[in-house]
mmCIF file of C-alpha atoms and ligand atoms in Angstrom:
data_model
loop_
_atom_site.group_PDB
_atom_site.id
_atom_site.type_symbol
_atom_site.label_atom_id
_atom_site.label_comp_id
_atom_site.label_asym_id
_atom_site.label_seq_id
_atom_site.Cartn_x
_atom_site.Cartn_y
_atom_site.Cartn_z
ATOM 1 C CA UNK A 1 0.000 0.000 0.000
ATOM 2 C CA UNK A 2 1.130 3.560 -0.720
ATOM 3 C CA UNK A 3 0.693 6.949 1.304
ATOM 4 C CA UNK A 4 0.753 10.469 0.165
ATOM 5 C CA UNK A 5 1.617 12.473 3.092
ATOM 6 C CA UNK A 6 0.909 15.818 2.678
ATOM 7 C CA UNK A 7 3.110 17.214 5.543
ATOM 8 C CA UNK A 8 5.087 20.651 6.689
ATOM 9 C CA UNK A 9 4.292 19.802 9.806
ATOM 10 C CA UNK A 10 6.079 18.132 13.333
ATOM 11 C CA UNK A 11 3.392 15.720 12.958
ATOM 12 C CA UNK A 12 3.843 15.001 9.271
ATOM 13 C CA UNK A 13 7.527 14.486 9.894
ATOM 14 C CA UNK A 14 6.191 11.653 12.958
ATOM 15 C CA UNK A 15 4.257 9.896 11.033
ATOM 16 C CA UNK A 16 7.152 9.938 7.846
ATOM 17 C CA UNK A 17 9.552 8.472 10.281
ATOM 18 C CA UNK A 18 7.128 5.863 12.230
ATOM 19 C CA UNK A 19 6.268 4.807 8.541
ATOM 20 C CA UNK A 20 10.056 3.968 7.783
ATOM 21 C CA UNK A 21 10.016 1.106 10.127
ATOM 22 C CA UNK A 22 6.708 -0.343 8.345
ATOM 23 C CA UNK A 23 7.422 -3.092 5.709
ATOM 24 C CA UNK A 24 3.794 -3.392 4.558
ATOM 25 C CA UNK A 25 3.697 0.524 3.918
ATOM 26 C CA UNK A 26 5.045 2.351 1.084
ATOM 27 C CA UNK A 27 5.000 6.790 1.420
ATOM 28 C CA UNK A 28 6.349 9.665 0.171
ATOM 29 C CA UNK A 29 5.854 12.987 2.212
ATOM 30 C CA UNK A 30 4.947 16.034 0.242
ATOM 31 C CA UNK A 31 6.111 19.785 0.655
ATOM 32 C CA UNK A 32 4.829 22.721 -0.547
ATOM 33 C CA UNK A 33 8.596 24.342 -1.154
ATOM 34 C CA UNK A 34 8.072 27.398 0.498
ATOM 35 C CA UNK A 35 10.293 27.698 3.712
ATOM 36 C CA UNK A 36 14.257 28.514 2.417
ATOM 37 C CA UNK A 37 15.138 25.982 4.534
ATOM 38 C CA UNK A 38 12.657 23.424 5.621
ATOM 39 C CA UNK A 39 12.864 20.591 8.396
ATOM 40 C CA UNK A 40 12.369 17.422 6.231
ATOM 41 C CA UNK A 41 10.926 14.055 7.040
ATOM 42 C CA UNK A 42 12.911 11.223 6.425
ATOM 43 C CA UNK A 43 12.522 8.765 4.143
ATOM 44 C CA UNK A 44 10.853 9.555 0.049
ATOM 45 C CA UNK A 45 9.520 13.185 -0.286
ATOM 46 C CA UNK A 46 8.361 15.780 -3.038
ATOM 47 C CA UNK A 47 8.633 19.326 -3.045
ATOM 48 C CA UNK A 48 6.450 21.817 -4.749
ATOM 49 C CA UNK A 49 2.887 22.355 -5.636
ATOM 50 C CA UNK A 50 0.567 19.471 -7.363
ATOM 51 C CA UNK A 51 -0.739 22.325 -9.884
ATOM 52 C CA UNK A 52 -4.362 22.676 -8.493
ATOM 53 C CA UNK A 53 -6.973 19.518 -8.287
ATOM 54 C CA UNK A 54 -6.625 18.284 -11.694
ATOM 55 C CA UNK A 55 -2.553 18.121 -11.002
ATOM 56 C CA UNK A 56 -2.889 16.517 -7.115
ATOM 57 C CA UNK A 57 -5.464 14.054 -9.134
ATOM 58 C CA UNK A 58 -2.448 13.173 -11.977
ATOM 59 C CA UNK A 59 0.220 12.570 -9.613
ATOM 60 C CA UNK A 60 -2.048 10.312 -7.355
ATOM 61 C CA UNK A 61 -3.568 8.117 -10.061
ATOM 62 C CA UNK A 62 0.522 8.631 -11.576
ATOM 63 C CA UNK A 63 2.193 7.250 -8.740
ATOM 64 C CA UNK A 64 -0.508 4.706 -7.937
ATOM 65 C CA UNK A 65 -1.499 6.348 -4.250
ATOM 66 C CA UNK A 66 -3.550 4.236 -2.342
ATOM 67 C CA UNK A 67 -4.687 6.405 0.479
ATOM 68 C CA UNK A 68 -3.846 10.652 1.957
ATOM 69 C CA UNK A 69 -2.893 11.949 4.931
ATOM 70 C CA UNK A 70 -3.138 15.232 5.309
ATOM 71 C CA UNK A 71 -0.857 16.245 7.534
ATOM 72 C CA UNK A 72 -0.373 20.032 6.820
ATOM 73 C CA UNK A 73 -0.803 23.121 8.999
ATOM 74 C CA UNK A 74 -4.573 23.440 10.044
ATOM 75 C CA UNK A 75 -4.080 26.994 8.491
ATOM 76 C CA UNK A 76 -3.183 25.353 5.127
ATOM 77 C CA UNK A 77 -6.867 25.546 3.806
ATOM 78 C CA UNK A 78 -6.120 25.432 0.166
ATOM 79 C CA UNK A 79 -4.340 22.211 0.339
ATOM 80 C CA UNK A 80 -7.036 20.482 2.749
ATOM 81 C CA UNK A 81 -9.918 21.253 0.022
ATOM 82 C CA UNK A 82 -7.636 19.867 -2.662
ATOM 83 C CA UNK A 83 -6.972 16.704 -1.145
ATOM 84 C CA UNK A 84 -10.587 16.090 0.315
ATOM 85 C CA UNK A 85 -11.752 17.038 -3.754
ATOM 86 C CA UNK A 86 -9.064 14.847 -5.661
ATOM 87 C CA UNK A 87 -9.595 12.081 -3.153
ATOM 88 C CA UNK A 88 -13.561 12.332 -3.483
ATOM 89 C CA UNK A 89 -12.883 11.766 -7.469
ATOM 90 C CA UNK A 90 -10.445 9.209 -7.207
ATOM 91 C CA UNK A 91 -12.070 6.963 -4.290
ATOM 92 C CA UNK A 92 -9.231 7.220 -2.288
ATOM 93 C CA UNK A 93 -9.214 6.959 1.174
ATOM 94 C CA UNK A 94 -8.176 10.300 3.286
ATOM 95 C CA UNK A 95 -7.449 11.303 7.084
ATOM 96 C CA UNK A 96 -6.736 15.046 7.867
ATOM 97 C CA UNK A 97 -3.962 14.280 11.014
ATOM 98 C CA UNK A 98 -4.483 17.672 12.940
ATOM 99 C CA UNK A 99 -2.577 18.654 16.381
ATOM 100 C CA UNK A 100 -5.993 19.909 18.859
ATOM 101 C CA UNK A 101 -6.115 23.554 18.863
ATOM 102 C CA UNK A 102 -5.289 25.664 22.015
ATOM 103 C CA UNK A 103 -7.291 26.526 24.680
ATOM 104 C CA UNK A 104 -7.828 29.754 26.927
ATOM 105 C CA UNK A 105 -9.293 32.385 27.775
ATOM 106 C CA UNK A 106 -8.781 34.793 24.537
ATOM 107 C CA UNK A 107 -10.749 37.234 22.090
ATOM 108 C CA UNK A 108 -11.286 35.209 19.173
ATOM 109 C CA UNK A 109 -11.662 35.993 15.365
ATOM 110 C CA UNK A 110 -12.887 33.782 12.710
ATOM 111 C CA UNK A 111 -10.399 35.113 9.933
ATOM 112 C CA UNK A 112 -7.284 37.166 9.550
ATOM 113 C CA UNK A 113 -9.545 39.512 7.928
ATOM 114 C CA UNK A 114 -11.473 40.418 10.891
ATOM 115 C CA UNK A 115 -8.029 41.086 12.781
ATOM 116 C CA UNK A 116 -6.974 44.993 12.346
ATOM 117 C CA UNK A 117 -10.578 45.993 13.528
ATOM 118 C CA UNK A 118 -10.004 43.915 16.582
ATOM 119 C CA UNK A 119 -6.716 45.968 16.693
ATOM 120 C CA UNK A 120 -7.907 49.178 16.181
ATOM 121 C CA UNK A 121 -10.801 48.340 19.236
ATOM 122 C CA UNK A 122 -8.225 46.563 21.399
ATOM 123 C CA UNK A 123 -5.120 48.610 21.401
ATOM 124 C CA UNK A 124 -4.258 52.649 21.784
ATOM 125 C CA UNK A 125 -2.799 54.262 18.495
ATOM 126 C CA UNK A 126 0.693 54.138 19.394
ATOM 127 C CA UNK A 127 0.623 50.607 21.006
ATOM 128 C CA UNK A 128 2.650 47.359 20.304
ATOM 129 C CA UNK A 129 1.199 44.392 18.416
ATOM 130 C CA UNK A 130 3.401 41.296 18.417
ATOM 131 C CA UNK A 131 2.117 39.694 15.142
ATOM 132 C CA UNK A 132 2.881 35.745 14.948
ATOM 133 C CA UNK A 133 -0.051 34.899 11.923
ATOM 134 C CA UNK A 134 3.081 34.020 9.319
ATOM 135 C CA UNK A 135 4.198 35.780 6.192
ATOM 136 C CA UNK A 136 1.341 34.928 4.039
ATOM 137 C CA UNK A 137 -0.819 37.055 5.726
ATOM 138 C CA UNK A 138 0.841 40.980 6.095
ATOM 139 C CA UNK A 139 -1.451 42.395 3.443
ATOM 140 C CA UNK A 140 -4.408 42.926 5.804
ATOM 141 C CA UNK A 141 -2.147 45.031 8.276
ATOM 142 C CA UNK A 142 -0.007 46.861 5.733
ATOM 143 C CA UNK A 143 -2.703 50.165 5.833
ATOM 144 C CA UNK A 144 -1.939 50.054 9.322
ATOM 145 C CA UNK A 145 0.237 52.928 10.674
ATOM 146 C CA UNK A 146 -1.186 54.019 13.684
ATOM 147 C CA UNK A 147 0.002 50.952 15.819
ATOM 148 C CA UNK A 148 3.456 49.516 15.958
ATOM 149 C CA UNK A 149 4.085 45.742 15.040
ATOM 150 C CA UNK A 150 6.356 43.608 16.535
ATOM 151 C CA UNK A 151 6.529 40.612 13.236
ATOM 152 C CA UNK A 152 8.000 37.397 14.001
ATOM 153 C CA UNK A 153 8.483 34.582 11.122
ATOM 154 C CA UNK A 154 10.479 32.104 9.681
ATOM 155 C CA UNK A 155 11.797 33.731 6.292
ATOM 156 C CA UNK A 156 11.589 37.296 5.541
ATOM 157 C CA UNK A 157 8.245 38.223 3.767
ATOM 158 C CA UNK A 158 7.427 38.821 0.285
ATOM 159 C CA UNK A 159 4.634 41.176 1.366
ATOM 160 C CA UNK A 160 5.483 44.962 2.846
ATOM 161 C CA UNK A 161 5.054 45.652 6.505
ATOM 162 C CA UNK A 162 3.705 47.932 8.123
ATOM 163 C CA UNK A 163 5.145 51.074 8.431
ATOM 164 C CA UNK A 164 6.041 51.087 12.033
ATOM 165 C CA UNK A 165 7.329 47.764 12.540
ATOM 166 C CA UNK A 166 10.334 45.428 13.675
ATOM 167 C CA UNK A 167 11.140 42.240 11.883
ATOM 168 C CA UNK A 168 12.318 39.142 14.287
ATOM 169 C CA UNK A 169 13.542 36.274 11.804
ATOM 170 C CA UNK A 170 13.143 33.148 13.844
ATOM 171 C CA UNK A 171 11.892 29.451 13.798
ATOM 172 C CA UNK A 172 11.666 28.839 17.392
ATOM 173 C CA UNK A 173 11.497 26.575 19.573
ATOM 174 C CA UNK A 174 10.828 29.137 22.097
ATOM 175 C CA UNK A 175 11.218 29.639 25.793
ATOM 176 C CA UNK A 176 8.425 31.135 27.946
ATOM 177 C CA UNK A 177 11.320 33.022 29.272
ATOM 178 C CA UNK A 178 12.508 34.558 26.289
ATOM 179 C CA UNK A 179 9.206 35.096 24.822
ATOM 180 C CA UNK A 180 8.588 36.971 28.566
ATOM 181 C CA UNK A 181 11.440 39.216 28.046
ATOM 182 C CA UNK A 182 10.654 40.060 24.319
ATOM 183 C CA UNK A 183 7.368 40.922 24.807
ATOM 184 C CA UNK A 184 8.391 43.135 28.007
ATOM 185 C CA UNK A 185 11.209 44.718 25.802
ATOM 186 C CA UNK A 186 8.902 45.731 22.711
ATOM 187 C CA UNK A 187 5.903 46.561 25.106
ATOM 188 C CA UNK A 188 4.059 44.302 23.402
ATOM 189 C CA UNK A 189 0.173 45.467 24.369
ATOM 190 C CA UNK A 190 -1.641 42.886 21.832
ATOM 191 C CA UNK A 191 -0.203 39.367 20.809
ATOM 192 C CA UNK A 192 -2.118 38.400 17.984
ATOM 193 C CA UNK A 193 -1.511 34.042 16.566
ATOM 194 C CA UNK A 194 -3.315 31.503 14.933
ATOM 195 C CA UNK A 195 -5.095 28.915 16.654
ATOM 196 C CA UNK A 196 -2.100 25.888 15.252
ATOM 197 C CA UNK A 197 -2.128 24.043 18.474
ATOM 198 C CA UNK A 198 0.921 22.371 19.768
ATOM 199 C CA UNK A 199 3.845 22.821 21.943
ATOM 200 C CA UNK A 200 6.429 24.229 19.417
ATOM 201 C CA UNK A 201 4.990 27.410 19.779
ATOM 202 C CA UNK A 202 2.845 28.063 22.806
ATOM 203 C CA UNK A 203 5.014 29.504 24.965
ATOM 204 C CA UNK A 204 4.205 32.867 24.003
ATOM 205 C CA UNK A 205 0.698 31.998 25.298
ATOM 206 C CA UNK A 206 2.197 31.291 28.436
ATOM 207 C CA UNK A 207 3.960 34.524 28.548
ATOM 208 C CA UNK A 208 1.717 36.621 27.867
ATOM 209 C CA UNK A 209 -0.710 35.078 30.913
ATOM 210 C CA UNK A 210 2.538 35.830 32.935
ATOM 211 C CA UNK A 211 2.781 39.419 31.822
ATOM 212 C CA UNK A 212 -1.315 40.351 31.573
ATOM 213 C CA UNK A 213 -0.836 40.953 27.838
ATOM 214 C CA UNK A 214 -4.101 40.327 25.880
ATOM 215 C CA UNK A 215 -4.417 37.119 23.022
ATOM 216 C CA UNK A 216 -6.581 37.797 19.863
ATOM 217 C CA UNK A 217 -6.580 34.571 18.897
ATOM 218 C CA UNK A 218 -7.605 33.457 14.526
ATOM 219 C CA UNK A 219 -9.625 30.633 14.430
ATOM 220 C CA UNK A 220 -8.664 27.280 12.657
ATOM 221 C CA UNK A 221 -10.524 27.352 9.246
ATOM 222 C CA UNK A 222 -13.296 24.733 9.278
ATOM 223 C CA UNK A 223 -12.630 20.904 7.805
ATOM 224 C CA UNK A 224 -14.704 20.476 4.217
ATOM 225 C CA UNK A 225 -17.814 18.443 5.062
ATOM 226 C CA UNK A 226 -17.505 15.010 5.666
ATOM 227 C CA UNK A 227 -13.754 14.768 5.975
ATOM 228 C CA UNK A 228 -12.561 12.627 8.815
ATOM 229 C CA UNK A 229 -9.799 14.170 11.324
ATOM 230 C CA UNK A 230 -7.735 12.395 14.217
ATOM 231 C CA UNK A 231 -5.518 14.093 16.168
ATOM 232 C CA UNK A 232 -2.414 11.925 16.871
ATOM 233 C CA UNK A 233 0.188 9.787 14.675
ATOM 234 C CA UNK A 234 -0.371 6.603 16.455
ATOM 235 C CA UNK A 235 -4.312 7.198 15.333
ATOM 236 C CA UNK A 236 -3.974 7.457 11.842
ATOM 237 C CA UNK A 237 -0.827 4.636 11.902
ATOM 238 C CA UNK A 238 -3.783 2.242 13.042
ATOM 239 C CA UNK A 239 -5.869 3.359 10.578
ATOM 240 C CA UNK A 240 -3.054 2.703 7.936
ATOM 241 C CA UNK A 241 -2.271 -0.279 9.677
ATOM 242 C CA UNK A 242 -5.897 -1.511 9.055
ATOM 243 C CA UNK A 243 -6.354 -0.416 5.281
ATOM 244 C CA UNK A 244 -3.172 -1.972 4.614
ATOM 245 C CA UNK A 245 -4.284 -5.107 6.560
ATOM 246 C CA UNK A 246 -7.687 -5.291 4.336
ATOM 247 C CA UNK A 247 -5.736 -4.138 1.336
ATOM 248 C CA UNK A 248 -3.067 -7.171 1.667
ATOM 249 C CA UNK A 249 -6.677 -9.871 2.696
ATOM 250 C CA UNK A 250 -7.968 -8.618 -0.672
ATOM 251 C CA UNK A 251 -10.624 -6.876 1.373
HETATM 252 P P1 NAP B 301 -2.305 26.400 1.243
HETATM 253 O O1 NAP B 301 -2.615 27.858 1.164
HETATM 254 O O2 NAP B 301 -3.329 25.515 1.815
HETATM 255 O O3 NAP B 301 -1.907 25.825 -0.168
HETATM 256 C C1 NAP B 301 -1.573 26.634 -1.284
HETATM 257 C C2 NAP B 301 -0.938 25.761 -2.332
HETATM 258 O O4 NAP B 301 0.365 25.346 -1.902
HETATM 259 C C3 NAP B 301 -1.683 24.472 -2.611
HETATM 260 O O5 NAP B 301 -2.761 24.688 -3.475
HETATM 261 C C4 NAP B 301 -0.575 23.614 -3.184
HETATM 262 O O6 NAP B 301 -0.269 24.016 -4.515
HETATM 263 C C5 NAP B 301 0.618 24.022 -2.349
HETATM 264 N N1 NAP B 301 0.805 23.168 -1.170
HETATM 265 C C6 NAP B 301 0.422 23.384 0.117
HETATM 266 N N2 NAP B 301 0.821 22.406 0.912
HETATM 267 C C7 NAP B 301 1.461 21.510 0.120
HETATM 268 C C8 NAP B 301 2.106 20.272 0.363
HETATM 269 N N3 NAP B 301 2.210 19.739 1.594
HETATM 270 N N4 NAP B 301 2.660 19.621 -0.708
HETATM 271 C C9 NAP B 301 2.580 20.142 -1.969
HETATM 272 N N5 NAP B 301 1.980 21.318 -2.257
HETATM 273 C C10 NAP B 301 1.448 22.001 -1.211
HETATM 274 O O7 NAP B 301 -0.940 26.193 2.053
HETATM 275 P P2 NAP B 301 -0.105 27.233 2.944
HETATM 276 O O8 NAP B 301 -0.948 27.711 4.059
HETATM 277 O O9 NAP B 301 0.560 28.195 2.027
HETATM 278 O O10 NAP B 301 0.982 26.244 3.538
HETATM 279 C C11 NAP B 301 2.016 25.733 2.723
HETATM 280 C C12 NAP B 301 2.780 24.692 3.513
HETATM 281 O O11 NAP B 301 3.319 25.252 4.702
HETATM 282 C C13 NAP B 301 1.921 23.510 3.927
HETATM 283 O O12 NAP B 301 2.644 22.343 3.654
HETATM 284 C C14 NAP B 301 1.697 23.704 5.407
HETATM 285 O O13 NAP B 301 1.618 22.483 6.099
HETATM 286 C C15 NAP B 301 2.921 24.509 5.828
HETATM 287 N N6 NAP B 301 2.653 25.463 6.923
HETATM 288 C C16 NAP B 301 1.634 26.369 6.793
HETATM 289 C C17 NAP B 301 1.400 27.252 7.831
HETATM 290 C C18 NAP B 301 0.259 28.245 7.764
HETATM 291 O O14 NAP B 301 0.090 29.021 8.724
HETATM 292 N N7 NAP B 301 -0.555 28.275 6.719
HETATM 293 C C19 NAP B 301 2.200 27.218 8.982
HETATM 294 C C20 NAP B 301 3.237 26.276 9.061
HETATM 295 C C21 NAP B 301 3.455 25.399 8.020
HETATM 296 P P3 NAP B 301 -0.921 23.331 -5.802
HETATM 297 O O15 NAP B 301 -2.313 23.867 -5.885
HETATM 298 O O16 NAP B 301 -0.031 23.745 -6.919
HETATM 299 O O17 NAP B 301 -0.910 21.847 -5.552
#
């Protein structure tokens, strides 16, 4: 049996490296290409885009995919309705592995759209905004020059920033510590993150409990209907483990 995983994710790289020590399970882990410098799973991989539906269809049906995980960032929406659309045409099985989102006690937004109003109602012209969304999304805060933005991301962005702001090029892990002292440095008065979930980068959540600073937290972008999700590697190696079990029973 073969496996697409569709990773740039911790959890993508688990599963790759869990699936190395299978001998009834073939896989190839799939990048998008767009980190400079990208952790990568062991074992087969691709990198680059499929070229839409039609070309994620191609390369399955090419490369004789039995079944998809889709192990990407919950943030990577595009990719998710792809896979859930080429799998639907090509009666493929598929299993979106997603790390559980955080919980707290934060203002909440459904999009990255509804974020500089939030802004503009939560913090004083003048005030500090540590922005940790990721460099696909600037453009909705580039009008933005009454507040000043503390940016933190992986590579530098294609997109301009806002006109008061400071760029901190970093892939973590971080330290509640050191996210403490940054956000005490800048005078950070809003921290503003996705909901991705996970331990690599919640300590800023931490920190900013410590130091009273406010969360606007975005909202994880709904699953398309009828897609199934589990939230841990060893779930979706037992459901590989069982497909590949019918698969080898002729079932
Ligand atoms: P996206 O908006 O959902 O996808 C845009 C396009 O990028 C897709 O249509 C596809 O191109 C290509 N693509 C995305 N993931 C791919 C993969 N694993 N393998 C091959 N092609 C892929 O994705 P995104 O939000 O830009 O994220 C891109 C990658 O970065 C994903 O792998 C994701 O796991 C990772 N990531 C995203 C975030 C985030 O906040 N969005 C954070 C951390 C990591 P084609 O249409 O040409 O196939």
């Amino acid at each position: 049996m073969k496996v697409l995983i569709l990773g740039g994710t911790a959890e993508a790289r688990q599963l790759a490296a869990a699936l190395s020590q299978s001998r009834s399970i073939e896989f190839v882990s799939s990048l998008a290409g767009r980190v400079r410098d990208p952790a990568l799973p062991v074992g087969p991989k691709r990198i680059g885009g499929f070229g839409g539906i039609e070309g994620l269809v191609r390369y399955l049906r090419t490369e004789g995919v039995d079944a998809v995980v889709d192990a990407t960032h919950p943030f990577a929406e595009v990719m998710t309705q792809h896979a859930e659309r080429a799998c639907v045409r090509l009666g493929l099985p598929l299993r979106v592995l997603r790390r559980p989102g955080w919980t707290g006690d934060w203002h909440r937004v459904a999009s990255i759209a509804d974020v500089p109003d939030r802004i503009t109602a939560l913090v004083p012209d003048g005030g500090c905004v540590f922005l940790t969304t990721g460099r696909g999304d600037l453009a909705v805060f580039a009008g933005d020059a009454k507040h000043r933005y503390l940016v933190r991301m992986v590579d530098p962005p294609e997109e301009a920033l806002p006109a008061k702001s400071e760029l901190v090029l970093d892939r973590g892990p971080y330290t509640v510590a050191g996210e403490r002292e940054l956000m005490r440095t800048h005078q950070v008065a809003l921290l503003v993150t996705k909901d991705s979930g996970g331990e690599l980068t919640s300590a800023k959540l931490t920190a900013a409990g410590q130091l009273g600073v406010p969360v606007l937290m975005v909202s994880r972008p709904p699953l398309p209907a009828g897609v199934a999700s589990m939230d841990t590697v060893d779930a979706v190696l037992a459901w590989l483990a069982e497909l590949a079990g019918a698969a080898s029973s002729g079932g």
